[in-house]
Structure formats: structure tokens, C-alpha cells
PDB file of C-alpha atoms and ligand atoms in Angstrom:
ATOM      1  CA  UNK L   1      25.161-130.261 -52.296  1.00 90.00           C
ATOM      2  CA  UNK L   2      25.078-131.568 -48.925  1.00 97.00           C
ATOM      3  CA  UNK L   3      26.866-129.923 -46.019  1.00 98.00           C
ATOM      4  CA  UNK L   4      28.307-131.654 -43.090  1.00 98.00           C
ATOM      5  CA  UNK L   5      29.245-130.421 -40.178  1.00 98.00           C
ATOM      6  CA  UNK L   6      31.754-132.060 -37.792  1.00 98.00           C
ATOM      7  CA  UNK L   7      29.935-131.170 -34.867  1.00 98.00           C
ATOM      8  CA  UNK L   8      29.352-132.656 -31.113  1.00 98.00           C
ATOM      9  CA  UNK L   9      28.297-135.304 -30.166  1.00 98.00           C
ATOM     10  CA  UNK L  10      28.424-136.528 -33.827  1.00 98.00           C
ATOM     11  CA  UNK L  11      28.316-134.844 -37.845  1.00 98.00           C
ATOM     12  CA  UNK L  12      25.394-133.150 -38.740  1.00 98.00           C
ATOM     13  CA  UNK L  13      23.963-133.375 -42.437  1.00 98.00           C
ATOM     14  CA  UNK L  14      22.203-130.713 -44.150  1.00 98.00           C
ATOM     15  CA  UNK L  15      20.802-128.962 -47.388  1.00 98.00           C
ATOM     16  CA  UNK L  16      22.018-125.172 -48.039  1.00 98.00           C
ATOM     17  CA  UNK L  17      18.570-124.514 -49.296  1.00 97.00           C
ATOM     18  CA  UNK L  18      16.915-126.285 -45.943  1.00 98.00           C
ATOM     19  CA  UNK L  19      19.083-124.557 -43.383  1.00 98.00           C
ATOM     20  CA  UNK L  20      18.829-120.895 -42.090  1.00 98.00           C
ATOM     21  CA  UNK L  21      21.280-119.122 -40.090  1.00 98.00           C
ATOM     22  CA  UNK L  22      19.457-117.670 -37.251  1.00 99.00           C
ATOM     23  CA  UNK L  23      20.818-114.672 -34.932  1.00 99.00           C
ATOM     24  CA  UNK L  24      19.363-114.345 -31.364  1.00 98.00           C
ATOM     25  CA  UNK L  25      18.979-110.922 -29.934  1.00 98.00           C
ATOM     26  CA  UNK L  26      22.685-109.342 -30.835  1.00 98.00           C
ATOM     27  CA  UNK L  27      20.743-105.725 -29.628  1.00 98.00           C
ATOM     28  CA  UNK L  28      22.708-103.052 -27.899  1.00 98.00           C
ATOM     29  CA  UNK L  29      20.640-103.314 -24.761  1.00 98.00           C
ATOM     30  CA  UNK L  30      22.404-106.928 -24.193  1.00 98.00           C
ATOM     31  CA  UNK L  31      25.839-106.285 -25.703  1.00 98.00           C
ATOM     32  CA  UNK L  32      26.285-102.610 -25.075  1.00 97.00           C
ATOM     33  CA  UNK L  33      26.491-100.609 -21.653  1.00 95.00           C
ATOM     34  CA  UNK L  34      23.519 -98.547 -20.229  1.00 92.00           C
ATOM     35  CA  UNK L  35      20.991-101.119 -21.627  1.00 94.00           C
ATOM     36  CA  UNK L  36      18.635-103.824 -20.344  1.00 95.00           C
ATOM     37  CA  UNK L  37      21.835-106.100 -19.591  1.00 96.00           C
ATOM     38  CA  UNK L  38      23.797-104.181 -17.675  1.00 94.00           C
ATOM     39  CA  UNK L  39      20.143-102.913 -15.616  1.00 94.00           C
ATOM     40  CA  UNK L  40      20.193-106.670 -14.554  1.00 94.00           C
ATOM     41  CA  UNK L  41      23.870-105.952 -12.691  1.00 94.00           C
ATOM     42  CA  UNK L  42      25.846-107.986 -15.145  1.00 96.00           C
ATOM     43  CA  UNK L  43      29.235-107.207 -17.254  1.00 95.00           C
ATOM     44  CA  UNK L  44      27.839-106.887 -20.839  1.00 96.00           C
ATOM     45  CA  UNK L  45      31.870-106.929 -21.976  1.00 94.00           C
ATOM     46  CA  UNK L  46      31.364-110.511 -21.632  1.00 94.00           C
ATOM     47  CA  UNK L  47      29.370-110.986 -24.578  1.00 97.00           C
ATOM     48  CA  UNK L  48      31.117-108.828 -26.533  1.00 97.00           C
ATOM     49  CA  UNK L  49      33.373-112.070 -27.720  1.00 97.00           C
ATOM     50  CA  UNK L  50      30.337-113.287 -29.613  1.00 98.00           C
ATOM     51  CA  UNK L  51      30.788-110.109 -32.320  1.00 98.00           C
ATOM     52  CA  UNK L  52      33.714-111.050 -34.451  1.00 98.00           C
ATOM     53  CA  UNK L  53      32.608-114.772 -34.952  1.00 98.00           C
ATOM     54  CA  UNK L  54      29.070-113.547 -35.302  1.00 98.00           C
ATOM     55  CA  UNK L  55      29.954-111.646 -37.762  1.00 98.00           C
ATOM     56  CA  UNK L  56      32.243-114.018 -39.736  1.00 98.00           C
ATOM     57  CA  UNK L  57      29.402-116.376 -40.264  1.00 98.00           C
ATOM     58  CA  UNK L  58      27.225-114.074 -41.207  1.00 98.00           C
ATOM     59  CA  UNK L  59      29.480-113.447 -44.076  1.00 98.00           C
ATOM     60  CA  UNK L  60      30.005-117.163 -45.185  1.00 98.00           C
ATOM     61  CA  UNK L  61      26.151-117.798 -44.602  1.00 98.00           C
ATOM     62  CA  UNK L  62      25.243-114.536 -47.223  1.00 98.00           C
ATOM     63  CA  UNK L  63      28.160-115.944 -49.634  1.00 98.00           C
ATOM     64  CA  UNK L  64      26.829-119.130 -49.563  1.00 98.00           C
ATOM     65  CA  UNK L  65      22.984-117.911 -50.037  1.00 97.00           C
ATOM     66  CA  UNK L  66      21.554-119.141 -46.845  1.00 98.00           C
ATOM     67  CA  UNK L  67      18.455-117.763 -45.646  1.00 98.00           C
ATOM     68  CA  UNK L  68      19.600-115.457 -42.760  1.00 98.00           C
ATOM     69  CA  UNK L  69      16.781-114.261 -39.794  1.00 98.00           C
ATOM     70  CA  UNK L  70      17.855-112.315 -37.148  1.00 99.00           C
ATOM     71  CA  UNK L  71      15.445-111.874 -33.704  1.00 99.00           C
ATOM     72  CA  UNK L  72      15.085-108.569 -31.596  1.00 99.00           C
ATOM     73  CA  UNK L  73      13.739-108.827 -27.429  1.00 98.00           C
ATOM     74  CA  UNK L  74      11.271-106.296 -27.185  1.00 98.00           C
ATOM     75  CA  UNK L  75       8.357-104.631 -26.745  1.00 98.00           C
ATOM     76  CA  UNK L  76       5.613-102.087 -28.053  1.00 98.00           C
ATOM     77  CA  UNK L  77       5.610 -98.911 -26.731  1.00 98.00           C
ATOM     78  CA  UNK L  78       2.930 -99.026 -24.912  1.00 98.00           C
ATOM     79  CA  UNK L  79       3.982-102.051 -23.590  1.00 98.00           C
ATOM     80  CA  UNK L  80       0.455-104.030 -24.264  1.00 98.00           C
ATOM     81  CA  UNK L  81       2.345-106.744 -25.100  1.00 98.00           C
ATOM     82  CA  UNK L  82       4.581-107.597 -21.696  1.00 98.00           C
ATOM     83  CA  UNK L  83       3.088-109.367 -19.507  1.00 98.00           C
ATOM     84  CA  UNK L  84       3.419-107.664 -16.026  1.00 98.00           C
ATOM     85  CA  UNK L  85       4.740-110.631 -14.284  1.00 97.00           C
ATOM     86  CA  UNK L  86       8.109-109.619 -16.774  1.00 97.00           C
ATOM     87  CA  UNK L  87       7.676-106.142 -16.120  1.00 97.00           C
ATOM     88  CA  UNK L  88       7.969-106.407 -12.398  1.00 96.00           C
ATOM     89  CA  UNK L  89      10.676-109.244 -12.528  1.00 95.00           C
ATOM     90  CA  UNK L  90      13.637-108.140 -10.393  1.00 94.00           C
ATOM     91  CA  UNK L  91      12.409-104.912  -8.880  1.00 93.00           C
ATOM     92  CA  UNK L  92      14.416-102.957 -11.168  1.00 94.00           C
ATOM     93  CA  UNK L  93      15.024 -98.911 -10.682  1.00 93.00           C
ATOM     94  CA  UNK L  94      15.411 -98.760 -14.427  1.00 94.00           C
ATOM     95  CA  UNK L  95      12.942-101.735 -16.122  1.00 96.00           C
ATOM     96  CA  UNK L  96      11.424-102.629 -19.502  1.00 97.00           C
ATOM     97  CA  UNK L  97      10.071 -99.506 -21.135  1.00 97.00           C
ATOM     98  CA  UNK L  98      11.642 -97.165 -18.605  1.00 97.00           C
ATOM     99  CA  UNK L  99      14.264 -94.811 -20.071  1.00 97.00           C
ATOM    100  CA  UNK L 100      17.921 -95.525 -19.924  1.00 96.00           C
ATOM    101  CA  UNK L 101      20.428 -94.065 -21.611  1.00 96.00           C
ATOM    102  CA  UNK L 102      19.848 -95.783 -24.905  1.00 97.00           C
ATOM    103  CA  UNK L 103      16.176 -95.060 -24.971  1.00 97.00           C
ATOM    104  CA  UNK L 104      13.498 -96.666 -23.445  1.00 97.00           C
ATOM    105  CA  UNK L 105      14.874-100.176 -22.218  1.00 97.00           C
ATOM    106  CA  UNK L 106      13.948-103.243 -24.415  1.00 98.00           C
ATOM    107  CA  UNK L 107      11.037-101.040 -26.755  1.00 98.00           C
ATOM    108  CA  UNK L 108      10.946-101.421 -30.251  1.00 98.00           C
ATOM    109  CA  UNK L 109      12.209 -98.399 -32.363  1.00 98.00           C
ATOM    110  CA  UNK L 110      14.668 -97.206 -29.408  1.00 98.00           C
ATOM    111  CA  UNK L 111      18.262 -97.074 -30.467  1.00 98.00           C
ATOM    112  CA  UNK L 112      19.282 -99.697 -27.786  1.00 98.00           C
ATOM    113  CA  UNK L 113      16.475-102.191 -29.017  1.00 98.00           C
ATOM    114  CA  UNK L 114      18.009-102.161 -32.359  1.00 98.00           C
ATOM    115  CA  UNK L 115      20.426-105.124 -33.480  1.00 98.00           C
ATOM    116  CA  UNK L 116      24.514-103.652 -33.487  1.00 98.00           C
ATOM    117  CA  UNK L 117      25.532-102.182 -36.729  1.00 98.00           C
ATOM    118  CA  UNK L 118      28.490-105.044 -36.664  1.00 98.00           C
ATOM    119  CA  UNK L 119      25.714-107.396 -37.890  1.00 98.00           C
ATOM    120  CA  UNK L 120      22.868-105.345 -39.094  1.00 98.00           C
ATOM    121  CA  UNK L 121      20.527-107.187 -41.472  1.00 98.00           C
ATOM    122  CA  UNK L 122      20.351-106.455 -45.206  1.00 98.00           C
ATOM    123  CA  UNK L 123      16.876-105.996 -46.079  1.00 98.00           C
ATOM    124  CA  UNK L 124      15.899-109.182 -47.535  1.00 97.00           C
ATOM    125  CA  UNK L 125      16.861-110.990 -44.329  1.00 98.00           C
ATOM    126  CA  UNK L 126      13.887-111.449 -41.950  1.00 98.00           C
ATOM    127  CA  UNK L 127      13.706-109.270 -38.340  1.00 98.00           C
ATOM    128  CA  UNK L 128      11.442-111.159 -35.936  1.00 98.00           C
ATOM    129  CA  UNK L 129      10.439-109.108 -33.065  1.00 98.00           C
ATOM    130  CA  UNK L 130       9.520-111.007 -30.070  1.00 98.00           C
ATOM    131  CA  UNK L 131       8.321-110.440 -26.693  1.00 98.00           C
ATOM    132  CA  UNK L 132       9.424-113.497 -25.027  1.00 98.00           C
ATOM    133  CA  UNK L 133      13.016-115.403 -24.585  1.00 98.00           C
ATOM    134  CA  UNK L 134      11.781-118.066 -27.537  1.00 98.00           C
ATOM    135  CA  UNK L 135      11.796-116.640 -30.602  1.00 99.00           C
ATOM    136  CA  UNK L 136       8.744-118.762 -31.840  1.00 99.00           C
ATOM    137  CA  UNK L 137       6.390-118.248 -29.046  1.00 98.00           C
ATOM    138  CA  UNK L 138       3.450-115.392 -30.322  1.00 98.00           C
ATOM    139  CA  UNK L 139       6.082-114.797 -33.594  1.00 98.00           C
ATOM    140  CA  UNK L 140       5.979-115.824 -37.108  1.00 98.00           C
ATOM    141  CA  UNK L 141       9.106-117.393 -36.800  1.00 98.00           C
ATOM    142  CA  UNK L 142       7.945-121.082 -37.564  1.00 98.00           C
ATOM    143  CA  UNK L 143       6.087-120.111 -40.792  1.00 98.00           C
ATOM    144  CA  UNK L 144       8.635-118.316 -42.415  1.00 98.00           C
ATOM    145  CA  UNK L 145      10.747-121.082 -41.699  1.00 98.00           C
ATOM    146  CA  UNK L 146       8.022-123.701 -42.955  1.00 98.00           C
ATOM    147  CA  UNK L 147       7.614-121.502 -46.009  1.00 98.00           C
ATOM    148  CA  UNK L 148      11.294-121.485 -46.963  1.00 98.00           C
ATOM    149  CA  UNK L 149      11.224-125.364 -46.718  1.00 98.00           C
ATOM    150  CA  UNK L 150      13.351-124.792 -43.472  1.00 98.00           C
ATOM    151  CA  UNK L 151      14.629-127.432 -41.915  1.00 98.00           C
ATOM    152  CA  UNK L 152      18.412-127.246 -40.025  1.00 98.00           C
ATOM    153  CA  UNK L 153      19.354-123.722 -37.612  1.00 99.00           C
ATOM    154  CA  UNK L 154      22.611-122.591 -37.336  1.00 99.00           C
ATOM    155  CA  UNK L 155      22.212-120.715 -34.315  1.00 99.00           C
ATOM    156  CA  UNK L 156      24.140-117.654 -32.622  1.00 99.00           C
ATOM    157  CA  UNK L 157      23.312-114.693 -30.154  1.00 98.00           C
ATOM    158  CA  UNK L 158      22.941-113.883 -26.970  1.00 98.00           C
ATOM    159  CA  UNK L 159      22.270-114.906 -24.012  1.00 98.00           C
ATOM    160  CA  UNK L 160      23.090-118.811 -24.294  1.00 98.00           C
ATOM    161  CA  UNK L 161      21.465-119.901 -21.194  1.00 98.00           C
ATOM    162  CA  UNK L 162      18.320-117.354 -21.832  1.00 98.00           C
ATOM    163  CA  UNK L 163      17.033-116.889 -25.499  1.00 98.00           C
ATOM    164  CA  UNK L 164      19.524-119.053 -26.869  1.00 98.00           C
ATOM    165  CA  UNK L 165      18.565-121.939 -24.884  1.00 98.00           C
ATOM    166  CA  UNK L 166      14.552-121.069 -24.824  1.00 98.00           C
ATOM    167  CA  UNK L 167      14.916-120.755 -28.591  1.00 99.00           C
ATOM    168  CA  UNK L 168      16.345-123.994 -29.529  1.00 98.00           C
ATOM    169  CA  UNK L 169      14.375-125.907 -27.053  1.00 98.00           C
ATOM    170  CA  UNK L 170      11.361-124.515 -28.914  1.00 98.00           C
ATOM    171  CA  UNK L 171      12.863-125.043 -32.416  1.00 98.00           C
ATOM    172  CA  UNK L 172      13.678-128.472 -31.595  1.00 98.00           C
ATOM    173  CA  UNK L 173       9.771-129.640 -30.430  1.00 98.00           C
ATOM    174  CA  UNK L 174       8.960-128.161 -33.716  1.00 98.00           C
ATOM    175  CA  UNK L 175      11.351-131.034 -35.670  1.00 98.00           C
ATOM    176  CA  UNK L 176      14.136-128.522 -36.651  1.00 98.00           C
ATOM    177  CA  UNK L 177      17.956-129.505 -36.069  1.00 98.00           C
ATOM    178  CA  UNK L 178      19.869-126.936 -34.383  1.00 98.00           C
ATOM    179  CA  UNK L 179      23.610-126.347 -34.607  1.00 99.00           C
ATOM    180  CA  UNK L 180      24.733-124.005 -32.004  1.00 99.00           C
ATOM    181  CA  UNK L 181      27.910-122.564 -32.627  1.00 99.00           C
ATOM    182  CA  UNK L 182      29.754-122.266 -29.485  1.00 98.00           C
ATOM    183  CA  UNK L 183      31.799-119.132 -29.600  1.00 98.00           C
ATOM    184  CA  UNK L 184      28.383-117.169 -31.425  1.00 99.00           C
ATOM    185  CA  UNK L 185      26.640-117.820 -28.032  1.00 98.00           C
ATOM    186  CA  UNK L 186      27.421-115.902 -24.812  1.00 98.00           C
ATOM    187  CA  UNK L 187      26.102-115.899 -21.105  1.00 98.00           C
ATOM    188  CA  UNK L 188      27.214-113.323 -18.503  1.00 97.00           C
ATOM    189  CA  UNK L 189      28.216-116.131 -16.534  1.00 97.00           C
ATOM    190  CA  UNK L 190      31.007-118.198 -17.966  1.00 97.00           C
ATOM    191  CA  UNK L 191      29.947-121.033 -15.873  1.00 98.00           C
ATOM    192  CA  UNK L 192      26.060-121.110 -17.351  1.00 98.00           C
ATOM    193  CA  UNK L 193      28.215-121.064 -20.734  1.00 98.00           C
ATOM    194  CA  UNK L 194      29.737-124.059 -20.264  1.00 98.00           C
ATOM    195  CA  UNK L 195      26.796-125.979 -19.082  1.00 98.00           C
ATOM    196  CA  UNK L 196      24.289-124.438 -21.404  1.00 98.00           C
ATOM    197  CA  UNK L 197      26.268-125.832 -24.025  1.00 98.00           C
ATOM    198  CA  UNK L 198      26.828-129.580 -22.050  1.00 98.00           C
ATOM    199  CA  UNK L 199      23.333-129.477 -21.884  1.00 98.00           C
ATOM    200  CA  UNK L 200      22.713-129.202 -25.570  1.00 98.00           C
ATOM    201  CA  UNK L 201      25.105-132.144 -26.878  1.00 98.00           C
ATOM    202  CA  UNK L 202      24.603-133.975 -23.918  1.00 98.00           C
ATOM    203  CA  UNK L 203      22.366-137.579 -24.027  1.00 98.00           C
ATOM    204  CA  UNK L 204      23.212-138.255 -27.465  1.00 97.00           C
ATOM    205  CA  UNK L 205      22.396-134.267 -28.198  1.00 97.00           C
ATOM    206  CA  UNK L 206      19.085-134.250 -26.565  1.00 97.00           C
ATOM    207  CA  UNK L 207      18.099-131.048 -28.252  1.00 98.00           C
ATOM    208  CA  UNK L 208      20.795-129.991 -30.566  1.00 98.00           C
ATOM    209  CA  UNK L 209      24.581-130.196 -31.517  1.00 98.00           C
ATOM    210  CA  UNK L 210      27.528-128.024 -31.014  1.00 98.00           C
ATOM    211  CA  UNK L 211      30.111-126.420 -33.388  1.00 99.00           C
ATOM    212  CA  UNK L 212      31.752-123.175 -33.826  1.00 99.00           C
ATOM    213  CA  UNK L 213      32.367-120.198 -35.840  1.00 98.00           C
ATOM    214  CA  UNK L 214      35.803-121.907 -37.778  1.00 98.00           C
ATOM    215  CA  UNK L 215      33.807-125.181 -38.333  1.00 98.00           C
ATOM    216  CA  UNK L 216      30.906-123.188 -39.449  1.00 98.00           C
ATOM    217  CA  UNK L 217      32.922-120.936 -41.867  1.00 98.00           C
ATOM    218  CA  UNK L 218      34.789-124.110 -43.042  1.00 98.00           C
ATOM    219  CA  UNK L 219      31.501-125.692 -44.250  1.00 98.00           C
ATOM    220  CA  UNK L 220      29.535-122.999 -45.591  1.00 98.00           C
ATOM    221  CA  UNK L 221      32.872-121.728 -47.727  1.00 97.00           C
ATOM    222  CA  UNK L 222      32.343-124.761 -49.833  1.00 96.00           C
ATOM    223  CA  UNK L 223      28.469-124.301 -50.062  1.00 95.00           C
ATOM    224  CA  UNK L 224      26.051-122.648 -52.101  1.00 88.00           C
ATOM    225  CA  UNK L 225      22.232-122.867 -52.095  1.00 84.00           C
ATOM    226  CA  UNK L 226      20.478-123.632 -55.550  1.00 79.00           C
ATOM    227  CA  UNK L 227      18.295-120.901 -54.075  1.00 70.00           C
ATOM    228  CA  UNK L 228      20.844-118.623 -54.948  1.00 57.00           C
ATOM    229  CA  UNK L 229      21.975-115.607 -52.732  1.00 52.00           C
ATOM    230  CA  UNK L 230      18.862-113.610 -52.014  1.00 55.00           C
ATOM    231  CA  UNK L 231      20.990-110.682 -51.930  1.00 53.00           C
ATOM    232  CA  UNK L 232      24.321-110.267 -52.157  1.00 51.00           C
ATOM    233  CA  UNK L 233      26.485-107.782 -49.583  1.00 52.00           C
ATOM    234  CA  UNK L 234      29.023-105.511 -50.898  1.00 48.00           C
ATOM    235  CA  UNK L 235      32.271-106.732 -50.580  1.00 46.00           C
TER     236      UNK L 235
HETATM  237  N1  TIU A 301      18.671-111.842 -18.783  1.00 88.09           N
HETATM  238  C1  TIU A 301      19.450-112.581 -20.210  1.00 88.09           C
HETATM  239  O1  TIU A 301      20.837-113.339 -19.844  1.00 88.09           O
HETATM  240  N2  TIU A 301      19.181-112.641 -21.048  1.00 88.09           N
HETATM  241  C2  TIU A 301      17.640-112.182 -22.009  1.00 88.09           C
HETATM  242  O2  TIU A 301      17.049-111.538 -20.752  1.00 88.09           O
HETATM  243  N3  TIU A 301      17.291-112.296 -22.837  1.00 88.09           N
HETATM  244  C3  TIU A 301      18.059-112.672 -24.022  1.00 88.09           C
HETATM  245  O3  TIU A 301      18.931-113.580 -23.667  1.00 88.09           O
HETATM  246  N4  TIU A 301      17.782-112.078 -25.257  1.00 88.09           N
END
């Protein structure tokens, strides 16, 4: 069965077994106080409105049997995969690799680095640990998507103009079609949120489509991947 999302700038069609939900960097370090987001000087409460819409779409995607993939931005404990330029950036008092209230900032295995419990991955859902802003850079995301025959990505997560944009642009150049859900992505800057969404869908959808969680849940509610749910969540 073909899914048809009413989106901007025009409807997007895809097959459930060729479509994945990609949830980007919904980590404590970005959405909870005391993490990397706050250390950069941001009000992290602005991102928290994305949690409920992401949870509803995640639930619908799991029920429809879609591939679900999560990403986390962060580094090895020895920071050997962190470019010195990234470590220096911002001249932060407490920055990447330093000890903060939620453990070492943006370091894999630390409390702050992990995905928030509301959106915790199932065992069957790949988690991509990425050193950069884009989820394709120096990761096996492209390989996983190709092996699953995925061509369309439904995208949520944070932040809209940084890791979401970078990932969607990378995906677009690799031939994937991306549907970004406006209320499932968030920015620390309201004006960036608005403009970042405009940029995606301008010029005939120059690198993607935009819809919202309601539309995604509506369409996914009628869909079922022939591959079937790989792991059914507890009701
Ligand atoms: N600072 C900011 O807006 N974002 C990031 O550093 N990473 C992600 O977007 N995940």
C-alpha cells in the first residue's frame, strides 16, 4: 500500500517498507537543563514541546511496522573522534568532554548523552552514534538504510537548523526523500525554527517536504509494512 502524506510544498508518497522514522539527537544533553544545550547559553525548555509529538509519531511508526532509527551526537570517552576545532568552539567554561551535572558533556555512555526515556529506543531499533552534526558523516546510517531498502525518511528531533538540517541535506544528496515534521523538530531560536522549515520546502521542496505530527499519525495509522512490526511495543 502507498502512503500519501499531505505535505508542503506538495503531497509525498511512499511505501511503508521503504520508509523509516529517523529521530535525531533527542538526548538529555540537548533537552534537559545541565547539558550541552544549556552550556551553549540556550533555554532548553524551548525544545521540550517536541517530545510529545515525537512520542506519538514513534508509537504510530512502530505500530505500522516501519523501520525506526535513533541518532545521538557524541564522542568516545578519549575524545579521539572529536575534531579539536569542535572542542575549542565557543570557548566554553564547561564544554565537550568536561564534567557537568549529567556526566561528561556529549560523551558516549554518560547519562546526559543518552536518549530521553520518553523516546527510548527498542532493542530492535538501531541507534546511530555520530561524531558530527550530520547523521551520515562517519556513521553506518547509509548502509543500514540501503540494506533495508529505505528511500524515504520521516524526520523528527533537535535542533532544526543544526543536526536536523545537516542530516536532511546529507540525505537529500544521497537520493533519499525527507519529510520533516514541523512540531517534532525544535530550535532554541523561534526565528530559526520558522526559517529552517521554510528553507526545506522552498523552491519546490529544494531538499525536502514539511508536514506535522498529526498528518504523520493519520497516515501511519492506516499503514502496515508488509515486513511487519519487527518488535511490537507493549500496549
Ligand atoms: N547547538 C545546536 O543547536 N545543536 C547541536 O549542537 N546539535 C544538534 O543539533 N543535535
